[in-house]
XYZ file of C-alpha atoms in Angstrom:
661
model
C -29.135 27.841 21.097
C -25.796 26.126 21.586
C -26.936 22.520 21.844
C -30.420 22.492 20.339
C -29.306 21.104 16.972
C -27.009 18.599 18.630
C -29.722 17.410 21.029
C -32.226 16.972 18.190
C -29.702 14.966 16.260
C -28.842 12.836 19.269
C -32.540 12.374 19.974
C -33.127 11.211 16.406
C -30.264 8.788 16.709
C -31.647 7.455 19.960
C -35.010 6.662 18.387
C -33.680 5.314 15.105
C -32.402 1.758 15.401
C -30.810 2.050 11.956
C -28.591 5.090 12.814
C -27.832 4.495 16.478
C -24.342 3.093 15.819
C -23.401 4.899 12.620
C -22.833 8.535 13.752
C -19.991 9.866 15.885
C -18.780 13.449 16.350
C -15.677 14.569 14.506
C -13.866 15.064 17.828
C -14.437 14.037 21.451
C -15.857 17.521 22.140
C -12.880 18.160 24.433
C -10.505 21.149 24.351
C -8.034 20.763 21.487
C -4.749 22.511 22.322
C -3.599 23.774 18.935
C -0.520 25.478 20.358
C 0.850 22.301 21.944
C 0.479 20.412 18.678
C 3.033 22.603 16.880
C 5.643 22.303 19.658
C 8.279 19.556 19.533
C 8.296 16.683 22.047
C 10.780 16.931 24.907
C 13.194 14.602 23.103
C 13.222 16.595 19.870
C 16.004 18.823 18.675
C 15.918 22.485 19.598
C 13.232 24.369 17.737
C 14.832 27.679 16.885
C 11.656 29.115 15.349
C 10.045 29.464 18.792
C 11.299 31.326 21.859
C 9.790 30.932 25.290
C 9.562 34.428 26.750
C 8.776 35.509 30.309
C 6.821 38.769 30.389
C 4.833 40.372 33.200
C 5.014 37.226 35.293
C 3.755 34.758 32.656
C 5.334 32.876 29.783
C 4.393 32.603 26.162
C 5.881 31.701 22.801
C 7.296 34.153 20.315
C 7.456 33.048 16.684
C 10.470 33.685 14.495
C 10.077 34.669 10.852
C 11.022 31.175 9.727
C 8.082 29.745 11.660
C 5.534 30.930 9.106
C 5.348 27.537 7.425
C 6.823 25.178 10.039
C 4.352 25.701 12.890
C 1.546 23.664 11.421
C -0.110 20.262 11.557
C -2.685 18.447 9.397
C -6.322 18.864 10.386
C -6.706 15.101 10.263
C -4.821 14.904 13.585
C -7.829 16.297 15.460
C -10.709 15.479 13.091
C -10.218 11.742 13.445
C -13.783 10.477 13.218
C -14.943 12.620 10.347
C -13.669 15.477 8.193
C -16.411 18.057 8.790
C -15.560 21.188 10.769
C -18.094 21.713 13.621
C -20.688 24.419 13.146
C -20.678 25.236 16.853
C -17.358 25.842 18.569
C -15.270 28.344 20.506
C -11.678 29.454 20.241
C -9.697 30.521 23.317
C -6.602 32.686 22.849
C -4.236 34.189 25.422
C -1.828 36.651 23.862
C 0.316 39.690 24.514
C 1.078 42.273 21.821
C 3.472 45.128 22.466
C 2.421 47.220 19.490
C 0.878 46.986 16.027
C 1.591 49.239 13.123
C -1.346 51.153 11.690
C -3.273 49.158 9.072
C -1.316 46.018 9.904
C -3.094 42.725 10.590
C -1.562 39.591 12.108
C -2.853 36.026 12.057
C -3.280 34.107 15.292
C -4.124 30.942 13.408
C -5.476 29.799 10.062
C -6.891 26.672 8.461
C -5.668 26.415 4.870
C -6.483 24.014 2.019
C -3.113 22.601 1.053
C -3.696 21.979 -2.668
C -4.794 25.466 -3.717
C -3.685 27.517 -0.679
C -7.303 28.495 -0.057
C -8.144 30.000 3.342
C -10.886 28.037 5.097
C -10.807 29.782 8.491
C -8.642 32.410 10.132
C -8.436 34.547 13.237
C -6.677 37.866 12.745
C -6.016 40.946 14.911
C -5.303 44.540 13.965
C -4.894 47.765 15.915
C -8.558 48.043 16.967
C -10.225 44.947 15.516
C -10.485 41.214 15.863
C -11.455 39.579 12.567
C -12.781 36.062 12.102
C -12.398 35.027 8.482
C -14.609 32.380 6.910
C -12.832 31.635 3.670
C -15.318 29.102 2.395
C -17.877 31.850 1.874
C -15.512 34.783 1.561
C -16.870 36.350 4.740
C -15.220 38.435 7.441
C -16.709 38.997 10.891
C -15.235 42.117 12.508
C -15.319 42.962 16.205
C -14.457 46.650 16.429
C -13.008 48.697 19.260
C -10.899 45.831 20.625
C -7.490 47.231 21.551
C -5.031 44.443 22.344
C -1.667 46.039 21.490
C -1.035 47.509 24.974
C 1.817 45.267 26.162
C -0.482 43.375 28.550
C -1.778 39.819 28.526
C -5.339 39.289 27.258
C -7.574 36.240 26.966
C -10.145 36.142 24.151
C -13.011 33.701 23.741
C -14.636 33.617 20.290
C -17.844 31.555 20.394
C -19.666 30.614 17.177
C -23.142 29.068 17.040
C -25.719 29.347 14.306
C -26.400 33.011 13.519
C -24.363 34.260 16.493
C -20.698 35.078 16.980
C -19.663 36.313 20.429
C -16.304 37.719 21.536
C -15.452 37.936 25.249
C -12.250 39.743 26.302
C -10.731 39.158 29.753
C -14.010 37.766 31.099
C -15.671 41.118 30.471
C -18.962 41.933 28.766
C -19.502 39.830 25.623
C -19.703 41.516 22.232
C -22.292 39.849 19.969
C -22.681 39.776 16.215
C -26.091 38.626 14.958
C -26.045 37.535 11.307
C -28.725 36.929 8.692
C -27.332 33.486 7.934
C -25.389 30.939 9.966
C -21.762 31.787 10.560
C -20.601 28.435 9.254
C -22.011 25.931 6.874
C -20.616 22.445 6.741
C -17.269 22.167 5.017
C -14.671 19.451 4.747
C -11.242 19.699 6.371
C -9.748 17.036 4.096
C -6.175 17.843 3.031
C -6.096 21.032 5.070
C -3.602 22.216 7.694
C -3.723 24.377 10.784
C -1.072 27.124 10.864
C -0.311 28.774 14.208
C 0.722 32.419 14.060
C 0.495 32.765 10.314
C -1.470 32.191 7.135
C 1.182 29.857 5.680
C 3.418 32.727 4.656
C 5.825 35.242 6.170
C 3.547 38.211 5.586
C 1.087 39.002 8.405
C 2.703 36.534 10.797
C 1.994 37.023 14.523
C 4.685 39.138 16.245
C 3.480 39.007 19.864
C 3.445 36.276 22.488
C 1.063 33.313 22.421
C 0.306 31.505 25.652
C -2.901 29.650 24.803
C -4.674 28.620 21.607
C -7.503 26.148 22.081
C -10.357 24.921 19.869
C -13.373 23.669 21.824
C -15.901 21.915 19.519
C -19.611 21.993 20.321
C -19.502 24.380 23.275
C -18.967 27.940 24.457
C -15.810 28.015 26.585
C -16.719 31.226 28.423
C -18.600 29.575 31.347
C -15.605 27.274 31.844
C -13.202 30.211 32.129
C -15.145 33.008 33.775
C -15.219 34.366 36.346
C -11.483 34.004 36.943
C -9.103 35.372 39.586
C -6.819 36.503 36.755
C -9.173 37.154 33.824
C -6.338 38.313 31.552
C -4.720 34.897 32.025
C -7.793 32.660 32.246
C -6.747 29.114 31.379
C -8.558 26.370 29.524
C -5.536 24.441 28.250
C -2.026 25.919 28.368
C 1.003 24.006 27.017
C 2.580 22.204 29.940
C 6.060 23.492 29.157
C 4.928 27.071 29.896
C 3.752 26.075 33.352
C 6.332 23.527 34.511
C 9.624 24.787 33.075
C 11.772 26.275 35.871
C 12.449 29.955 35.510
C 16.204 29.399 35.579
C 17.118 25.760 35.158
C 20.518 24.352 36.067
C 19.707 21.145 34.233
C 20.076 20.378 30.541
C 18.808 23.080 28.181
C 15.164 23.094 27.216
C 14.178 22.299 23.652
C 13.004 25.910 23.452
C 15.127 28.991 23.242
C 14.255 30.793 26.484
C 14.408 34.485 27.182
C 12.738 37.037 29.408
C 11.543 40.552 28.767
C 14.480 42.882 29.266
C 14.312 46.508 30.286
C 17.373 48.713 29.928
C 17.806 51.838 32.042
C 20.600 54.176 32.948
C 20.457 53.689 36.692
C 16.751 54.000 37.562
C 15.146 50.660 38.433
C 11.830 49.776 36.760
C 9.065 48.572 39.102
C 9.346 44.987 40.352
C 5.963 43.544 41.343
C 4.297 40.100 41.271
C 3.050 40.918 37.783
C 6.627 41.413 36.601
C 8.113 38.194 37.961
C 10.825 36.925 35.630
C 11.421 40.291 33.987
C 15.059 41.179 33.413
C 16.659 44.571 33.978
C 20.011 45.711 32.636
C 21.543 48.680 34.453
C 23.917 50.446 32.062
C 25.548 52.445 34.868
C 26.478 49.439 36.966
C 26.675 47.055 34.014
C 24.725 44.333 35.770
C 21.760 42.140 34.870
C 19.039 41.541 37.450
C 15.820 39.517 37.556
C 12.557 40.414 39.271
C 11.403 37.736 41.752
C 8.015 39.402 42.151
C 9.184 41.694 44.957
C 12.810 42.777 44.535
C 15.557 42.792 41.903
C 18.096 39.967 42.309
C 21.480 40.065 40.531
C 22.059 37.456 37.817
C 25.179 38.732 36.137
C 27.095 41.455 37.877
C 30.424 42.967 37.041
C 32.346 43.226 40.315
C 32.667 46.889 41.223
C 35.829 48.371 42.644
C 36.174 51.615 44.537
C 38.070 54.170 42.481
C 37.798 57.354 44.531
C 35.388 59.353 46.693
C 33.990 62.671 45.478
C 32.299 65.533 47.307
C 28.621 65.276 46.309
C 26.309 67.407 48.514
C 26.439 69.849 51.411
C 23.535 69.248 53.800
C 22.776 72.341 55.893
C 21.135 71.390 59.191
C 19.470 73.620 61.792
C 22.352 73.134 64.250
C 25.273 70.839 65.022
C 24.471 67.227 64.143
C 25.560 64.312 66.329
C 24.082 61.478 64.308
C 22.372 60.660 61.021
C 20.130 57.691 60.319
C 19.368 56.735 56.699
C 16.345 54.523 56.027
C 13.595 53.752 53.532
C 9.821 53.933 53.885
C 7.942 51.613 51.499
C 6.129 53.629 48.885
C 7.703 56.902 50.019
C 11.420 56.570 49.294
C 14.720 57.220 51.047
C 14.992 59.414 54.153
C 17.659 60.686 56.566
C 17.020 61.759 60.163
C 19.539 64.208 61.647
C 20.015 64.427 65.439
C 20.511 68.164 66.056
C 21.752 69.924 69.182
C 19.382 72.907 69.303
C 15.914 72.535 70.749
C 14.343 74.929 68.230
C 13.398 74.036 65.573
C 14.571 70.573 66.662
C 15.869 67.815 64.412
C 15.294 67.507 60.703
C 14.101 64.592 58.604
C 15.325 64.825 55.003
C 14.005 63.039 51.904
C 16.073 61.980 48.911
C 14.562 63.814 45.932
C 16.153 64.010 42.482
C 19.488 62.815 43.811
C 19.639 65.221 46.781
C 18.530 65.331 50.413
C 15.829 67.949 50.977
C 14.277 68.938 54.315
C 10.983 67.089 54.745
C 9.946 67.455 58.406
C 11.152 69.091 61.632
C 10.650 67.161 64.879
C 10.924 68.790 68.291
C 13.850 67.214 70.186
C 15.847 67.950 73.345
C 19.522 68.051 72.364
C 19.128 64.926 70.264
C 22.165 62.654 70.127
C 20.974 59.742 67.982
C 18.109 58.318 65.904
C 17.173 54.696 65.319
C 14.762 53.538 62.612
C 12.922 50.230 62.836
C 9.902 48.434 61.430
C 7.545 46.573 63.751
C 4.280 44.822 62.899
C 4.327 46.422 59.464
C 4.699 49.959 60.810
C 7.663 52.334 60.537
C 9.101 53.933 63.689
C 11.825 56.429 64.645
C 13.136 56.717 68.192
C 15.281 59.652 69.302
C 17.844 59.717 72.110
C 17.308 63.048 73.918
C 20.232 64.017 76.145
C 19.063 67.280 77.740
C 19.031 67.157 81.553
C 16.129 69.441 82.381
C 12.953 68.459 84.145
C 11.568 65.140 83.041
C 14.105 63.401 80.798
C 12.184 61.690 78.021
C 13.156 60.130 74.748
C 10.391 59.754 72.187
C 9.264 57.062 69.769
C 7.599 58.410 66.625
C 5.466 56.417 64.195
C 5.027 57.105 60.495
C 1.459 58.117 59.663
C 0.449 56.754 56.277
C -2.442 59.213 56.114
C -0.569 62.372 57.106
C 2.770 61.181 55.681
C 4.578 62.445 58.743
C 6.206 61.033 61.858
C 3.889 61.525 64.847
C 4.425 61.012 68.581
C 3.792 57.437 69.688
C 5.411 56.738 73.093
C 7.633 58.480 75.648
C 10.319 56.625 77.614
C 12.261 57.898 80.620
C 15.993 58.131 79.871
C 19.075 59.802 81.366
C 21.311 61.755 78.977
C 20.556 59.112 76.366
C 23.162 58.790 73.633
C 22.044 55.775 71.602
C 19.225 53.346 70.844
C 19.523 49.828 69.463
C 16.569 47.861 68.050
C 16.752 44.082 67.675
C 14.645 40.934 67.652
C 15.270 37.593 69.331
C 12.991 34.772 68.258
C 9.547 36.420 68.164
C 10.296 39.255 70.593
C 11.340 42.806 69.709
C 13.566 44.957 71.933
C 14.883 48.501 72.295
C 18.060 49.144 74.309
C 18.917 52.678 75.420
C 22.427 53.836 76.374
C 21.938 56.033 79.461
C 25.133 58.100 79.733
C 24.788 59.757 83.146
C 22.380 61.106 85.720
C 23.564 64.497 86.959
C 27.276 63.810 87.564
C 26.891 60.080 88.136
C 28.008 58.011 85.139
C 27.597 54.637 86.849
C 23.902 54.108 86.227
C 21.731 51.491 84.589
C 20.900 51.360 80.925
C 17.570 49.797 80.052
C 16.336 47.141 77.631
C 12.664 47.489 76.689
C 10.509 44.733 75.189
C 7.545 45.235 72.888
C 4.234 44.149 74.377
C 2.020 42.993 71.476
C -1.097 43.394 73.620
C -0.589 46.948 74.830
C 1.346 47.897 71.659
C 3.951 49.606 73.852
C 7.568 49.061 74.873
C 7.934 47.982 78.514
C 10.995 47.577 80.745
C 12.470 44.094 80.362
C 15.950 44.295 81.906
C 18.437 46.817 83.285
C 22.219 46.534 82.953
C 24.874 48.434 84.930
C 26.884 50.696 82.606
C 29.495 53.457 82.997
C 28.897 56.440 80.801
C 27.256 54.230 78.167
C 27.716 55.655 74.687
C 26.647 52.966 72.222
C 24.935 49.566 71.935
C 25.672 47.005 69.204
C 23.529 43.884 68.763
C 24.672 40.941 66.639
C 24.096 37.225 66.235
C 26.569 34.445 65.507
C 24.907 31.153 64.764
C 22.258 30.515 67.443
C 23.827 32.991 69.890
C 22.733 36.599 70.380
C 25.081 39.267 71.727
C 24.778 42.868 72.916
C 27.932 44.990 73.338
C 28.020 48.282 75.249
C 30.660 50.984 74.775
C 31.448 52.357 78.255
C 33.139 55.764 78.131
C 33.746 57.064 81.668
C 33.204 55.839 85.223
C 33.586 59.239 86.912
C 37.351 58.937 87.383
C 38.864 57.418 84.243
C 38.156 56.554 80.626
C 40.451 53.510 80.873
C 37.695 51.086 81.790
C 36.188 47.928 80.378
C 33.317 47.675 77.938
C 31.142 44.587 78.125
C 29.758 42.050 75.673
C 26.589 40.338 76.890
C 25.078 37.083 75.630
C 21.404 36.114 75.633
C 20.686 33.169 77.948
C 17.221 32.029 78.961
C 15.310 35.241 78.213
C 17.894 37.751 79.496
C 21.421 39.017 78.883
C 24.376 37.951 81.029
C 28.020 39.049 80.915
C 30.087 37.237 78.266
C 33.380 39.159 78.016
C 34.958 42.358 79.337
C 37.263 44.234 76.951
C 39.604 47.075 78.024
C 38.740 50.306 76.184
C 39.729 53.986 76.275
C 36.668 56.207 76.316
C 34.825 53.832 74.001
C 32.185 55.545 71.885
C 31.181 52.929 69.288
C 31.174 49.231 68.473
C 30.890 47.978 64.877
C 30.347 44.292 64.209
C 30.992 42.858 60.727
C 31.632 39.562 59.001
C 34.136 38.741 56.255
C 33.663 35.254 54.909
C 33.416 32.984 57.949
C 35.283 35.402 60.218
C 33.551 37.679 62.746
C 35.014 41.013 63.879
C 34.245 43.756 66.416
C 35.803 47.201 66.005
C 35.820 49.624 68.933
C 36.250 53.401 68.563
C 38.440 54.723 71.402
C 37.937 58.470 71.850
C 40.354 59.661 74.554
C 42.554 58.781 77.501
C 42.059 61.061 80.481
C 45.338 61.506 82.362
C 45.570 62.510 86.005
C 48.403 64.886 85.214
C 48.584 66.778 81.959
C 46.208 67.082 78.996
C 44.041 64.230 77.758
C 45.327 62.050 74.979
C 43.157 62.053 71.849
C 45.442 60.323 69.345
C 45.421 56.666 70.347
C 44.709 53.248 68.934
C 41.260 51.953 68.173
C 41.149 48.173 68.015
C 39.595 45.474 65.847
C 38.843 42.213 67.638
C 38.168 38.837 66.024
C 36.146 35.943 67.415
C 38.406 32.993 68.229
C 36.427 29.812 67.741
C 38.735 27.801 70.011
C 38.585 30.077 73.047
C 35.091 31.396 72.231
C 36.260 34.932 72.954
C 37.092 38.046 70.974
C 40.850 38.574 70.743
C 42.867 41.542 69.499
C 43.359 41.419 65.716
C 44.595 44.874 64.678
C 45.265 48.333 66.135
C 44.689 51.466 64.055
C 45.794 54.956 65.075
C 42.755 57.233 65.336
C 42.065 60.735 66.637
C 39.226 60.811 69.137
C 37.377 58.242 67.070
C 33.626 58.297 67.664
C 32.279 55.991 64.965
C 33.132 53.071 62.674
C 31.141 52.143 59.574
C 31.663 48.922 57.608
C 30.606 48.712 53.951
C 31.216 46.776 50.746
C 31.832 47.746 47.137
C 31.643 44.723 44.870
C 33.895 42.075 46.398
C 35.887 44.590 48.445
C 35.350 45.343 52.152
C 35.958 48.704 53.831
C 35.940 50.430 57.222
C 35.637 54.201 57.583
C 36.438 55.911 60.878
C 35.113 59.230 62.196
C 38.138 61.155 63.486
C 36.710 64.080 65.451
C 39.532 65.813 67.391
C 43.306 65.605 67.907
C 43.548 67.891 70.944
C 43.985 71.084 68.977
C 41.737 70.964 65.907
C 38.463 69.511 64.677
C 39.542 69.807 61.035
C 40.881 66.293 60.502
C 40.957 63.638 57.832
C 38.688 60.686 58.399
C 40.112 57.534 56.833
C 38.726 54.706 54.707
C 40.519 51.383 55.255
C 40.344 48.453 52.831
C 40.465 44.800 53.856
C 43.526 43.062 52.459
C 43.362 39.661 54.094
C 46.579 38.797 55.896
C 47.542 42.483 56.066
C 44.263 43.353 57.727
C 42.859 46.821 57.007
C 45.081 49.335 55.212
C 44.312 53.063 54.624
C 43.289 53.853 51.021
C 41.426 57.195 51.182
C 41.524 60.270 53.420
C 38.442 62.447 53.558
C 38.605 66.018 54.926
C 36.013 66.330 57.708
C 35.251 68.870 60.423
C 34.117 67.600 63.822
C 33.056 64.308 62.210
C 30.656 62.474 64.493
C 28.922 59.741 62.540
C 29.184 57.896 59.212
C 26.373 56.193 57.303
C 26.544 54.387 53.969
C 23.557 54.112 51.637
C 22.809 53.161 48.055
C 20.327 54.240 45.416
C 19.609 52.720 42.027
C 22.315 54.862 40.485
C 25.181 54.920 42.996
C 26.464 54.405 46.553
C 27.173 57.181 49.039
C 28.721 58.038 52.393
C 27.244 60.766 54.590
C 28.831 62.187 57.740
C 27.474 64.478 60.433
C 29.410 67.298 62.074
C 29.100 67.860 65.809
C 30.826 71.266 65.576
C 29.080 72.915 62.623
C 25.761 73.002 60.785
C 27.285 71.472 57.682
C 27.081 67.743 57.058
C 28.342 66.208 53.821
C 27.429 63.501 51.340
C 30.218 61.795 49.381
C 29.662 59.636 46.312
C 31.632 56.426 45.851
C 32.999 56.345 42.309
C 33.545 52.837 41.044
C 34.989 51.216 37.962
């Protein structure tokens, strides 16, 4: 059908010596990019009637009202060999329409006789129709049931040949119109103009986004486009500027006004997926502008936040005293918190963040749990618990998240001895778990163990043991190419005034790097401010041979000295049986919060937030009433940032909200 008339004509020309060199087609029968022809060259002045807009991962042009008459070109630019419009052709359009008012029609393009403003051809869309207008005969071909105003990209192919008109949407099933007479008869394009997005007037101009508008003479474009990996964005000829222009250019401005689709919310983040790459999001609560990179939201313009005050936000009632909390996210499921509870029954609770609150999600059987550690390995989510109960076989358990059952299930058991902490880390391509074994019976001078993941057996296996004294905490960190592991040693059986050790990774194992004097050390916290590296130790108590133990004593912040390649004392802070440090940031400000647990007479103490003030070091700025505070964790949601602490002397843990300005 498509080429029969053309082949007969070519055959006649081949056999007729008189006509062989007198006929040529009106065009080269190649795709004619109508959209590119109305755009200015790269050296032209800025064209304010057109905006380049990024939406759902792809770019298109949006026409301003003033573009109704300016986005045009004479038909003679493409019909160079003759003035007759081809009887067989196809039109390819890629567009995106957010919405259309009822009974409103908009022109994608038109071909208009300049002298009398007579419509020769036009392609028009309405709420549920695509209309092809043949002005020369006063005809309108309507394809019904075509809904395009859904805020998604669509590619249409309108093919015209003889008595047939076919519309294919997104490489789907074609919709045919069979007519009693040919769709087009020959007509001249002399003194006519193509108008993109209008019919030469402001009324009925196109309000959506145009990405592609191509006229292909003499052929159906559908076989050249379909099938396609992205049928909604099938490409025959897209203006180069839409494909090559950087998303955010630091060079000279483009000749086009550029913008991206913006979504405005009061806190809640819209989805960011590969289909939404380039989409902008303005958060009215935080007053910041972010861009979707196809996976996550990245800040573009952000008003620096400052901590104003801390407010009591939620009481979290746990099954028993809580020694540790671990806050983490599971992709596709949300934010969770695991609480390490003392009592064996019902065990420890896993809470989920729902509607701005933690709610109990799952109970896991534990043996006087002292700590949780979350980690992701080979695309799977794990939780490992440090069980400290000395009864029978001492085992700590690794649990794995079941995508099917949406629960944490037993995965592997590891032998431990009054375990108080786990640390997960990776070095090069290897993954490790280090356990802090506190004591075995009354012996505190035992080995703690570093396990390595075996990718063949899919299990953790013993890799190295290190001599520790009442180990309480591990902290892994890297500085440049060097990897370190610090242990907080608490008690050697006689005294708490002992050294804690920093190890460095050398040739597939850890060796001693530096010994630091500590007083019943319970926690290390490593953090970086600018190019400076710090280690804060929480000193819990000094056991005296004569008289009561001392609980109010200095905890110390150490800084890495690049000349001596050692950590040296930077600042002492008075604490009260400190058992945890937590470093966090709010805007450009840096903070440390300490868990003060006991002063020798009471567990009802203020834990303190310190703010970094450069030369002055850390200064106290907020005091938070806590009771038996054991652990601090900081976490953020789309709407705010929070601090949560666990209580080792009551069932009540608390969430505080950080109020900023």
